[in-house]
Amino acid sequence: MPPYRICFVCLGNICRSPMATVVMRRLVADAGLRVQVDSAGTGSWHIGGGANPPAVQALKRRGYDGSRHVARQFGPPDFADYDLVVGLDRYNVDDLRRLAPDDEQAAKVVLLRDFDPAAATGDRDVPDPYGGPDHDFDHGLNLVTAACEGLLGRLPVRR
Ligand code: 4NP
């Protein structure tokens, strides 16, 4: 059986989706699940670059290594490579649904914090921390972690 495949998608692919990837990879590894976890951005500005240093530092404060990230852009052909395409905020979700080549691919798009049982109804975005203080990155990592734990429990995969 091929692994279940997830792609986290934010705007720049240097802050939020790289953090989600590192956290989710740890969770699936700890759970002994065979799941491929990648990330991408809807924007092209940072293609080929590393994660934003404050994101790497926020990860490091929690014991994660975010130093090996290489940013890429998500395009219509990428849908075929994933079972689930997870937007970090509602704008990412809207952009992804517009990018999807057909309804079948569009149906793969979900919002990350919809998997957080503690998320309030209403605003379910992981806010864009780019250019903000360290506190915003720590907060984003908290939101990402809670939602990834929820997502782990909803994956259609068994050990
Ligand atoms: P991200 O944050 O979507 O969480 O990676 C951003 C990073 C860069 C830009 C926007 C958001 N930017 O405009 O360059």
Short mmCIF file of C-alpha atoms and ligand atoms in Angstrom, two decimals:
data_model
loop_
_atom_site.label_atom_id
_atom_site.label_comp_id
_atom_site.label_asym_id
_atom_site.label_seq_id
_atom_site.Cartn_x
_atom_site.Cartn_y
_atom_site.Cartn_z
CA MET A 1 0.00 0.00 0.00
CA PRO A 2 1.38 3.43 -0.87
CA PRO A 3 1.48 5.89 2.05
CA TYR A 4 -1.34 8.36 2.66
CA ARG A 5 -0.12 11.72 1.34
CA ILE A 6 -0.73 15.13 2.91
CA CYS A 7 0.39 18.55 1.70
CA PHE A 8 0.15 21.59 3.97
CA VAL A 9 -0.24 24.83 2.03
CA CYS A 10 0.17 28.44 3.19
CA LEU A 11 1.03 31.61 1.28
CA GLY A 12 4.83 31.80 1.33
CA ASN A 13 5.73 28.22 2.34
CA ILE A 14 8.33 29.59 4.74
CA CYS A 15 6.44 29.97 8.06
CA ARG A 16 3.18 28.16 8.78
CA SER A 17 3.16 25.16 6.42
CA PRO A 18 6.79 24.24 7.14
CA MET A 19 5.96 24.30 10.87
CA ALA A 20 2.89 22.10 10.27
CA THR A 21 5.01 19.65 8.26
CA VAL A 22 7.65 19.23 10.95
CA VAL A 23 5.02 18.78 13.68
CA MET A 24 2.92 16.33 11.63
CA ARG A 25 5.94 14.26 10.61
CA ARG A 26 6.79 13.84 14.29
CA LEU A 27 3.20 12.87 15.15
CA VAL A 28 2.88 10.25 12.40
CA ALA A 29 6.32 8.83 13.20
CA ASP A 30 5.46 8.58 16.91
CA ALA A 31 2.18 6.87 15.98
CA GLY A 32 4.00 4.42 13.71
CA LEU A 33 1.95 5.47 10.68
CA ARG A 34 3.13 5.47 7.09
CA VAL A 35 2.12 8.97 5.95
CA GLN A 36 3.95 11.24 3.53
CA VAL A 37 3.89 14.86 4.70
CA ASP A 38 4.96 17.75 2.47
CA SER A 39 4.27 21.47 2.20
CA ALA A 40 4.02 24.19 -0.45
CA GLY A 41 2.90 27.78 -0.86
CA THR A 42 0.38 29.42 -3.15
CA GLY A 43 2.91 32.23 -3.77
CA SER A 44 6.17 32.04 -5.70
CA TRP A 45 8.34 34.57 -3.82
CA HIS A 46 10.36 32.12 -1.76
CA ILE A 47 10.78 29.13 -4.09
CA GLY A 48 14.03 27.33 -3.33
CA GLY A 49 14.64 29.17 -0.06
CA GLY A 50 14.67 27.90 3.51
CA ALA A 51 12.10 28.40 6.23
CA ASN A 52 11.84 31.89 7.74
CA PRO A 53 14.42 32.07 10.59
CA PRO A 54 11.83 32.99 13.29
CA ALA A 55 9.84 29.87 12.29
CA VAL A 56 12.97 27.73 12.57
CA GLN A 57 13.67 29.26 15.99
CA ALA A 58 10.11 28.69 17.22
CA LEU A 59 10.40 25.05 16.16
CA LYS A 60 13.78 24.76 17.86
CA ARG A 61 12.32 26.09 21.14
CA ARG A 62 9.99 23.04 21.05
CA GLY A 63 12.67 20.56 20.04
CA TYR A 64 11.91 20.38 16.31
CA ASP A 65 14.33 20.79 13.42
CA GLY A 66 12.99 23.12 10.73
CA SER A 67 16.34 23.79 9.12
CA ARG A 68 16.02 21.43 6.16
CA HIS A 69 13.01 23.01 4.47
CA VAL A 70 13.08 24.03 0.80
CA ALA A 71 10.16 26.24 -0.27
CA ARG A 72 8.08 25.39 -3.33
CA GLN A 73 4.90 26.60 -4.98
CA PHE A 74 1.73 24.52 -5.21
CA GLY A 75 0.26 24.26 -8.71
CA PRO A 76 -2.68 22.46 -10.34
CA PRO A 77 -0.67 19.31 -11.24
CA ASP A 78 0.31 18.84 -7.57
CA PHE A 79 -3.21 17.80 -6.55
CA ALA A 80 -2.70 14.39 -8.16
CA ASP A 81 0.21 13.72 -5.77
CA TYR A 82 -1.86 14.08 -2.57
CA ASP A 83 -4.84 12.57 -0.78
CA LEU A 84 -5.36 15.66 1.40
CA VAL A 85 -4.39 19.28 0.71
CA VAL A 86 -4.53 21.28 3.94
CA GLY A 87 -4.77 25.08 3.88
CA LEU A 88 -3.45 27.01 6.88
CA ASP A 89 -6.02 29.80 6.53
CA ARG A 90 -9.25 30.45 4.65
CA TYR A 91 -7.45 32.39 1.91
CA ASN A 92 -5.19 29.42 1.22
CA VAL A 93 -8.29 27.21 1.04
CA ASP A 94 -10.01 29.59 -1.40
CA ASP A 95 -6.87 29.86 -3.55
CA LEU A 96 -6.43 26.08 -3.58
CA ARG A 97 -10.05 25.45 -4.61
CA ARG A 98 -9.56 27.90 -7.47
CA LEU A 99 -6.35 26.14 -8.51
CA ALA A 100 -7.92 22.69 -8.50
CA PRO A 101 -8.29 21.25 -12.01
CA ASP A 102 -11.67 19.63 -11.24
CA ASP A 103 -14.19 18.95 -8.46
CA GLU A 104 -12.52 15.69 -7.46
CA GLN A 105 -9.25 17.51 -6.78
CA ALA A 106 -11.02 20.46 -5.11
CA ALA A 107 -12.64 18.00 -2.69
CA LYS A 108 -9.17 17.21 -1.29
CA VAL A 109 -8.87 20.76 0.12
CA VAL A 110 -9.54 21.22 3.84
CA LEU A 111 -8.80 23.88 6.48
CA LEU A 112 -6.26 22.78 9.10
CA ARG A 113 -7.98 24.13 12.21
CA ASP A 114 -11.23 22.35 11.32
CA PHE A 115 -9.39 19.36 12.83
CA ASP A 116 -8.84 21.13 16.17
CA PRO A 117 -11.75 20.12 18.42
CA ALA A 118 -10.99 23.11 20.68
CA ALA A 119 -11.03 25.68 17.87
CA ALA A 120 -13.75 28.25 18.30
CA THR A 121 -16.38 28.50 15.62
CA GLY A 122 -15.77 31.53 13.46
CA ASP A 123 -12.13 32.38 12.86
CA ARG A 124 -10.26 29.14 12.21
CA ASP A 125 -7.19 30.62 10.51
CA VAL A 126 -3.61 30.08 11.54
CA PRO A 127 -2.71 33.79 11.21
CA ASP A 128 0.18 34.76 8.96
CA PRO A 129 3.12 35.48 11.33
CA TYR A 130 5.54 36.69 8.63
CA GLY A 131 7.34 39.85 9.77
CA GLY A 132 5.79 39.63 13.24
CA PRO A 133 7.35 39.09 16.67
CA ASP A 134 8.53 35.71 17.97
CA HIS A 135 5.33 35.50 20.01
CA ASP A 136 3.29 35.25 16.79
CA PHE A 137 5.36 32.29 15.63
CA ASP A 138 4.97 30.55 19.00
CA HIS A 139 1.22 31.15 18.87
CA GLY A 140 1.06 29.83 15.32
CA LEU A 141 2.98 26.74 16.38
CA ASN A 142 0.49 26.18 19.24
CA LEU A 143 -2.45 26.37 16.82
CA VAL A 144 -0.70 24.12 14.30
CA THR A 145 0.17 21.53 16.96
CA ALA A 146 -3.37 21.29 18.36
CA ALA A 147 -4.84 20.94 14.87
CA CYS A 148 -2.27 18.39 13.71
CA GLU A 149 -3.06 16.25 16.78
CA GLY A 150 -6.72 16.35 15.74
CA LEU A 151 -5.83 15.55 12.15
CA LEU A 152 -3.74 12.56 13.26
CA GLY A 153 -6.82 11.02 14.87
CA ARG A 154 -8.85 11.48 11.69
CA LEU A 155 -6.43 9.98 9.17
CA PRO A 156 -7.85 6.99 7.28
CA VAL A 157 -4.75 4.91 7.99
CA ARG A 158 -3.94 2.06 10.35
CA ARG A 159 -0.66 0.88 11.80
P1 4NP B 1 3.64 31.84 5.36
O1 4NP B 1 4.04 33.35 5.66
O2 4NP B 1 2.50 31.87 4.35
O3 4NP B 1 3.20 31.30 6.67
O4 4NP B 1 4.89 31.18 4.80
C1 4NP B 1 4.37 34.25 4.63
C2 4NP B 1 5.68 34.32 4.20
C3 4NP B 1 6.03 35.23 3.22
C4 4NP B 1 5.07 36.06 2.67
C5 4NP B 1 3.76 35.98 3.10
C6 4NP B 1 3.40 35.06 4.08
N1 4NP B 1 5.43 37.00 1.69
O5 4NP B 1 4.58 37.80 1.28
O6 4NP B 1 6.61 37.01 1.25
#
